[in-house]
JSON list of C-alpha atoms in Angstrom, two decimals:
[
{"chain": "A", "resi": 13, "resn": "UNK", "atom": "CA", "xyz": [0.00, 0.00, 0.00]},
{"chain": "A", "resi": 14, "resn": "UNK", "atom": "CA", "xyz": [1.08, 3.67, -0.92]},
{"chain": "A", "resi": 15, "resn": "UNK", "atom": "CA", "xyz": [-0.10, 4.89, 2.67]},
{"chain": "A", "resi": 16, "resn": "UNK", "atom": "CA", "xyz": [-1.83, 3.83, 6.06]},
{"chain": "A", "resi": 17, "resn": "UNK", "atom": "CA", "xyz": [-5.14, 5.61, 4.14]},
{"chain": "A", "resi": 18, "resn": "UNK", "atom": "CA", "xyz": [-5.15, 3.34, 1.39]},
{"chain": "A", "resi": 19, "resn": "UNK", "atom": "CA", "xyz": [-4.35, 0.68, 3.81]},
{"chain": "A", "resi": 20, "resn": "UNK", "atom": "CA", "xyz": [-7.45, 1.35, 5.31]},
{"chain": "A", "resi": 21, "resn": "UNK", "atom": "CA", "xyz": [-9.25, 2.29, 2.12]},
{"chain": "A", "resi": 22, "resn": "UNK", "atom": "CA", "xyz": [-8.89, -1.33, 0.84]},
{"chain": "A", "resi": 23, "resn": "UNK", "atom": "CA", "xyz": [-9.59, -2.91, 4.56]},
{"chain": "A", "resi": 24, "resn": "UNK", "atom": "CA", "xyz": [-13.34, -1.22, 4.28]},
{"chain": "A", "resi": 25, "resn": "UNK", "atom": "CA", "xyz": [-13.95, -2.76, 0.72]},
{"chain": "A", "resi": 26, "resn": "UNK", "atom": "CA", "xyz": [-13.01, -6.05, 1.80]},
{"chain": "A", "resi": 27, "resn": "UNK", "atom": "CA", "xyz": [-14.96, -5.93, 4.64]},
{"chain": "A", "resi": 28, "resn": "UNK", "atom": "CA", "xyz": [-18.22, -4.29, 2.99]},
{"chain": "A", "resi": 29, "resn": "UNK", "atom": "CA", "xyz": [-17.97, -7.06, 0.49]},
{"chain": "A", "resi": 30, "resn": "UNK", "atom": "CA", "xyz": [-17.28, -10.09, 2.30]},
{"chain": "A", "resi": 31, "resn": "UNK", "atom": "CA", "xyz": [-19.45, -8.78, 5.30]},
{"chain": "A", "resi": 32, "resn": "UNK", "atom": "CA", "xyz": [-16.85, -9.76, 7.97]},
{"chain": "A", "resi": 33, "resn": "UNK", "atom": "CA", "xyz": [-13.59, -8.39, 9.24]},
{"chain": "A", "resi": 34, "resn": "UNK", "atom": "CA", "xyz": [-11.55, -10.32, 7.33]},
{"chain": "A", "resi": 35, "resn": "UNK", "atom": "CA", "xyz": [-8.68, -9.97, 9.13]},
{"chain": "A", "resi": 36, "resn": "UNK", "atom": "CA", "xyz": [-10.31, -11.23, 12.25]},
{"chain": "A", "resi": 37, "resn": "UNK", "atom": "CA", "xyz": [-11.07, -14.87, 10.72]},
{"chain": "A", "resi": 38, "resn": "UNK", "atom": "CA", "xyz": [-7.88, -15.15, 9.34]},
{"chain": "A", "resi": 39, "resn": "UNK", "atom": "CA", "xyz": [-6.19, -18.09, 12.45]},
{"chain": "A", "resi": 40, "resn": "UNK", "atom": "CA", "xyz": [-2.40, -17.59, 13.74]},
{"chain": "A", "resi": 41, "resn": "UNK", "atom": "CA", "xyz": [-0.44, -20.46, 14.42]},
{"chain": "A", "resi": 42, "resn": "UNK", "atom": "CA", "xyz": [1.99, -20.85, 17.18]},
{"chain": "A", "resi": 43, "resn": "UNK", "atom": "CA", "xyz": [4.72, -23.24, 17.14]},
{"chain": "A", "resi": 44, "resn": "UNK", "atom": "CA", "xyz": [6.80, -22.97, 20.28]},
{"chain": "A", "resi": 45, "resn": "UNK", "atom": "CA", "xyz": [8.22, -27.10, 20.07]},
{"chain": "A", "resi": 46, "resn": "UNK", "atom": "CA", "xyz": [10.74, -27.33, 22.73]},
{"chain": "A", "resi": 47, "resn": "UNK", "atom": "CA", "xyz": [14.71, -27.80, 21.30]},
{"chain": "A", "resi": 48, "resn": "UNK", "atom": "CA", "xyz": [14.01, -25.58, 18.46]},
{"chain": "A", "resi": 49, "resn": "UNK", "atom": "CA", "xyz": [16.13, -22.98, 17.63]},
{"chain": "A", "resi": 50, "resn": "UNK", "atom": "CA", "xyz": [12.73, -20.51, 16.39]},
{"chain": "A", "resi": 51, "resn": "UNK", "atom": "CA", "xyz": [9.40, -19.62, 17.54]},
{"chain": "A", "resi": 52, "resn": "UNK", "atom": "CA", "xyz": [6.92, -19.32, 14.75]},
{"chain": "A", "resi": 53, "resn": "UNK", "atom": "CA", "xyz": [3.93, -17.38, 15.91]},
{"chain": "A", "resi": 54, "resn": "UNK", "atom": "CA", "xyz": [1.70, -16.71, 12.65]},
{"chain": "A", "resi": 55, "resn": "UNK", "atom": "CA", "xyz": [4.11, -15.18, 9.82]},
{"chain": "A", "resi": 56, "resn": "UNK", "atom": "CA", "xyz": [6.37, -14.32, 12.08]},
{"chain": "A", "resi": 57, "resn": "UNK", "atom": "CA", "xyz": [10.06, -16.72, 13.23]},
{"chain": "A", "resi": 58, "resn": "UNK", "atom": "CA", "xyz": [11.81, -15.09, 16.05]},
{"chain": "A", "resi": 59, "resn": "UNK", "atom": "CA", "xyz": [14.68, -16.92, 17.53]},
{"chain": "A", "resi": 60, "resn": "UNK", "atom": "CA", "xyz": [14.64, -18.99, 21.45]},
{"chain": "A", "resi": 61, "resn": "UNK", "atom": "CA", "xyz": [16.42, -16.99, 23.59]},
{"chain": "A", "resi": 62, "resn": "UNK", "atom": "CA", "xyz": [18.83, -19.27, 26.70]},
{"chain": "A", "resi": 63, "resn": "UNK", "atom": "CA", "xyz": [16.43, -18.45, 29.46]},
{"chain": "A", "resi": 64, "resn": "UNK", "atom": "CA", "xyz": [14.08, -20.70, 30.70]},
{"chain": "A", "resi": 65, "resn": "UNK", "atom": "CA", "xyz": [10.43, -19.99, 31.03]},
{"chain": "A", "resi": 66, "resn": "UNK", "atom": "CA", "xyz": [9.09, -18.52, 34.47]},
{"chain": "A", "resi": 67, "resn": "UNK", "atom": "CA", "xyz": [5.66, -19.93, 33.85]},
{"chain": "A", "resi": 68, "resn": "UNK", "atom": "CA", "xyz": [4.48, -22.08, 30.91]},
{"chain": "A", "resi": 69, "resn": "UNK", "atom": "CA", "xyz": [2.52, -20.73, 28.25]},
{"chain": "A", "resi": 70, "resn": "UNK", "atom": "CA", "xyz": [-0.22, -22.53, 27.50]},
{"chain": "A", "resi": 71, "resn": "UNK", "atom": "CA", "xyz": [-0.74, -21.89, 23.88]},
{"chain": "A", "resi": 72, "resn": "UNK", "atom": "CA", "xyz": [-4.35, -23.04, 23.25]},
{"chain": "A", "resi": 73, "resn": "UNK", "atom": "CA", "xyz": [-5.61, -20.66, 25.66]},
{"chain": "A", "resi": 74, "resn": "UNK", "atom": "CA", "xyz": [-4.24, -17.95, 23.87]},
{"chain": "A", "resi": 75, "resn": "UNK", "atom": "CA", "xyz": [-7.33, -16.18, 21.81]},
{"chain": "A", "resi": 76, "resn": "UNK", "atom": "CA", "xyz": [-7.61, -15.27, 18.43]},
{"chain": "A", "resi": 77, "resn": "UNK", "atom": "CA", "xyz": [-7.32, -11.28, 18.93]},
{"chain": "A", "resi": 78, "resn": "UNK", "atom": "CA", "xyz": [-4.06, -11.90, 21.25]},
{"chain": "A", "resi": 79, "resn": "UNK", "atom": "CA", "xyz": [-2.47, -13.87, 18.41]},
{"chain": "A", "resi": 80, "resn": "UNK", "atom": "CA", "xyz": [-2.62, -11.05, 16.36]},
{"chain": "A", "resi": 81, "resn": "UNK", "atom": "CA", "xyz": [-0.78, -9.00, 18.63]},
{"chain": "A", "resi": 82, "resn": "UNK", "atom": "CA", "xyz": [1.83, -11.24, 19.24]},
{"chain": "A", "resi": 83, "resn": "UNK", "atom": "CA", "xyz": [2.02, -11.75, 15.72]},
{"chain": "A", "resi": 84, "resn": "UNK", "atom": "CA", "xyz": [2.48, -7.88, 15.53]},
{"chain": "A", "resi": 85, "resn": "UNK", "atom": "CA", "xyz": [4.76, -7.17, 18.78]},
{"chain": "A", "resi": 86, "resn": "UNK", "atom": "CA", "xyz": [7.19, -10.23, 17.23]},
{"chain": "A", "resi": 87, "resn": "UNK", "atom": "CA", "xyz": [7.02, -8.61, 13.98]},
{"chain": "A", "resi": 88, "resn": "UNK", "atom": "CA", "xyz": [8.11, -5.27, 15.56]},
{"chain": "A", "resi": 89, "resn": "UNK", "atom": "CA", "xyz": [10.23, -6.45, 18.09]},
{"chain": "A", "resi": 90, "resn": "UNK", "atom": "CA", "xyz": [12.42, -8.30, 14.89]},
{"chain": "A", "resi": 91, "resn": "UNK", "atom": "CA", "xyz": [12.88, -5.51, 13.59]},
{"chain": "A", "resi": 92, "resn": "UNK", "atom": "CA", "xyz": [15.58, -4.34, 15.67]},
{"chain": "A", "resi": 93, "resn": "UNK", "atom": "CA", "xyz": [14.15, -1.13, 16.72]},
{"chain": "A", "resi": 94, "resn": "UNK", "atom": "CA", "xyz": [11.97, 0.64, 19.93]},
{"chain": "A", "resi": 95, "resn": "UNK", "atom": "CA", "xyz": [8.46, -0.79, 20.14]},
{"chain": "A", "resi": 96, "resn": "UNK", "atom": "CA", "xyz": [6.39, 1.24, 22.27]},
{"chain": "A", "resi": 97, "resn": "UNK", "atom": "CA", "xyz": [2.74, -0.33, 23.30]},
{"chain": "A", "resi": 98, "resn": "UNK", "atom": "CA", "xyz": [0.31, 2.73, 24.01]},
{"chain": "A", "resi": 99, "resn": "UNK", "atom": "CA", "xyz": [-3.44, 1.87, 25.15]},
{"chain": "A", "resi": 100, "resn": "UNK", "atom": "CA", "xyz": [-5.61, 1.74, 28.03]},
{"chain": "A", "resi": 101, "resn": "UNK", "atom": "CA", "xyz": [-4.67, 0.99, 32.05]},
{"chain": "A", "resi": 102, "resn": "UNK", "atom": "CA", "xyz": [-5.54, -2.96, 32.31]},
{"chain": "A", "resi": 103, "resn": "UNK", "atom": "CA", "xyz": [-5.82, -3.91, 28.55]},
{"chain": "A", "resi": 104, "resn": "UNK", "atom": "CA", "xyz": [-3.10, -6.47, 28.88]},
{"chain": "A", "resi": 105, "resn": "UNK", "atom": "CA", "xyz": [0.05, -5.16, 26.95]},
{"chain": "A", "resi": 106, "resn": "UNK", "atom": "CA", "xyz": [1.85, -6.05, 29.91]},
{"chain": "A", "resi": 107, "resn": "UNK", "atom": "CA", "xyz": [0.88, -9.52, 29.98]},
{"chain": "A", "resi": 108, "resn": "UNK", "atom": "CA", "xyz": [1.55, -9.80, 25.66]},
{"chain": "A", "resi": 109, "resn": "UNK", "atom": "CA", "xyz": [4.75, -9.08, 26.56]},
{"chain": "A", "resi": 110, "resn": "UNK", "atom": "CA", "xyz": [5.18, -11.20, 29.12]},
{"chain": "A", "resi": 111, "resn": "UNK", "atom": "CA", "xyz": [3.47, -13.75, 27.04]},
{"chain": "A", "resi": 112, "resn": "UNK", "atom": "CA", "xyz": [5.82, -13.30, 23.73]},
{"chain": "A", "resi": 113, "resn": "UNK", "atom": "CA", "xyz": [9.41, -13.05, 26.42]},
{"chain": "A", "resi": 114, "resn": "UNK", "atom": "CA", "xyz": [8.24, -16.91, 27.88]},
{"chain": "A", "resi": 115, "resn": "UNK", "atom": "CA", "xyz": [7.19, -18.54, 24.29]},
{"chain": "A", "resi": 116, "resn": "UNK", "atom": "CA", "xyz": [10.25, -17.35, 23.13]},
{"chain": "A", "resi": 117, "resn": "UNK", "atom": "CA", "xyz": [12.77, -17.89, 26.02]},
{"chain": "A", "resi": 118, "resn": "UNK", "atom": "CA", "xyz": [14.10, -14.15, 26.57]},
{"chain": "A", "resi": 119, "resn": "UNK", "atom": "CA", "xyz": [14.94, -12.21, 29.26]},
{"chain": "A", "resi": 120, "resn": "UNK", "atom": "CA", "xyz": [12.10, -9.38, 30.19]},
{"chain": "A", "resi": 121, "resn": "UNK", "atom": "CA", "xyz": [13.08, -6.90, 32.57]},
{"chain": "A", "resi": 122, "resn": "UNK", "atom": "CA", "xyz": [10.34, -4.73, 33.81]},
{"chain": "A", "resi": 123, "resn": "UNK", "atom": "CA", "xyz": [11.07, -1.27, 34.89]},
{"chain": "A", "resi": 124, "resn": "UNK", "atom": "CA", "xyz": [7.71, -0.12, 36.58]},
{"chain": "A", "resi": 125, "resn": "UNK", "atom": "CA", "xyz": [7.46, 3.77, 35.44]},
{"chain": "A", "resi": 126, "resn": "UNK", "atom": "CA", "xyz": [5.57, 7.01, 37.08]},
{"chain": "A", "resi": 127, "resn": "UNK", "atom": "CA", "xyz": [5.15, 10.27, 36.53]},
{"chain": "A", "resi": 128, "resn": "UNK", "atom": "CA", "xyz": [7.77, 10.99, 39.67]},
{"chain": "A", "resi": 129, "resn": "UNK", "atom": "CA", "xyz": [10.09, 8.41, 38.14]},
{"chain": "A", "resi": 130, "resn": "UNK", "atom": "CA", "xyz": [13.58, 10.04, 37.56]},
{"chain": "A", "resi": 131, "resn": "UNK", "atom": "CA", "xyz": [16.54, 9.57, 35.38]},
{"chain": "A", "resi": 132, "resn": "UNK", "atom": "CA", "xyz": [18.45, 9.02, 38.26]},
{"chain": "A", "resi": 133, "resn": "UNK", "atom": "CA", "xyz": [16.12, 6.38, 39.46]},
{"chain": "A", "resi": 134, "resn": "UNK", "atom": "CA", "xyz": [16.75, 4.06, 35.99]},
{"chain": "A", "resi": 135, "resn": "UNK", "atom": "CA", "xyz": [20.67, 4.24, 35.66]},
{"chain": "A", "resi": 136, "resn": "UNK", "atom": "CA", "xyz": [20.92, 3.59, 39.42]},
{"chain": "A", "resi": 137, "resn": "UNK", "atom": "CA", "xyz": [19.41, 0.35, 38.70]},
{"chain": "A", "resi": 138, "resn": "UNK", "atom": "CA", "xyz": [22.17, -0.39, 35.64]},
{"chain": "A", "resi": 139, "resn": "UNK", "atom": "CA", "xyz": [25.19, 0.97, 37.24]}
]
């Protein structure tokens, strides 16, 4: 697509023609098999990390709408550069996170933020 408005252009054609969100029926595999080197979640291969899962991921309980994030946040986290997640209090980016970091076997470090967190308060931590 030229732009995100022709993007979005096409998205309401398909979806006034087919009379469903397409993209919503579309499923997302996950493939997280133990002793292999990648994670495939939808399109998307991103490579096992060395640390071990805190808590098992339990893929089938994982819904269709939070398969397409994860497809997304892999997507974005491959490519190499800052992903910020912006939305609501309590509408689980934390938890996709947390969720993508155990399936594929990386670190996460949280750093719990406020508006009275400081500078000084982060690079303390890394020091």
């Amino acid at each position: 697509f030229s732009d995100d408005a022709d993007k979005a252009d096409v998205q309401i054609l398909i979806d006034r023609h087919l009379g469903i969100d397409a993209r919503a029926s579309i499923e997302i595999p996950i493939d997280a098999t133990p002793g292999v080197q990648y994670v495939r979640i939808g399109s998307i291969f991103v490579q096992r990390g060395a640390h071990s899962a805190l808590a098992p991921v339990i893929i089938e309980d994982i819904d269709r709408t939070s398969r397409r994030y994860l497809e997304t946040l892999a997507a974005a986290c491959n490519s190499g550069r800052m992903v910020l997640l912006e939305g609501e209090t309590a509408t689980g980016k934390s938890e996709l996170v947390r969720i993508l970091a155990n399936l594929c076997s990386h670190k996460l470090v949280v750093l719990p933020l406020t508006a009275d967190t400081e500078v000084s308060d982060l690079v303390g931590q890394w020091m």
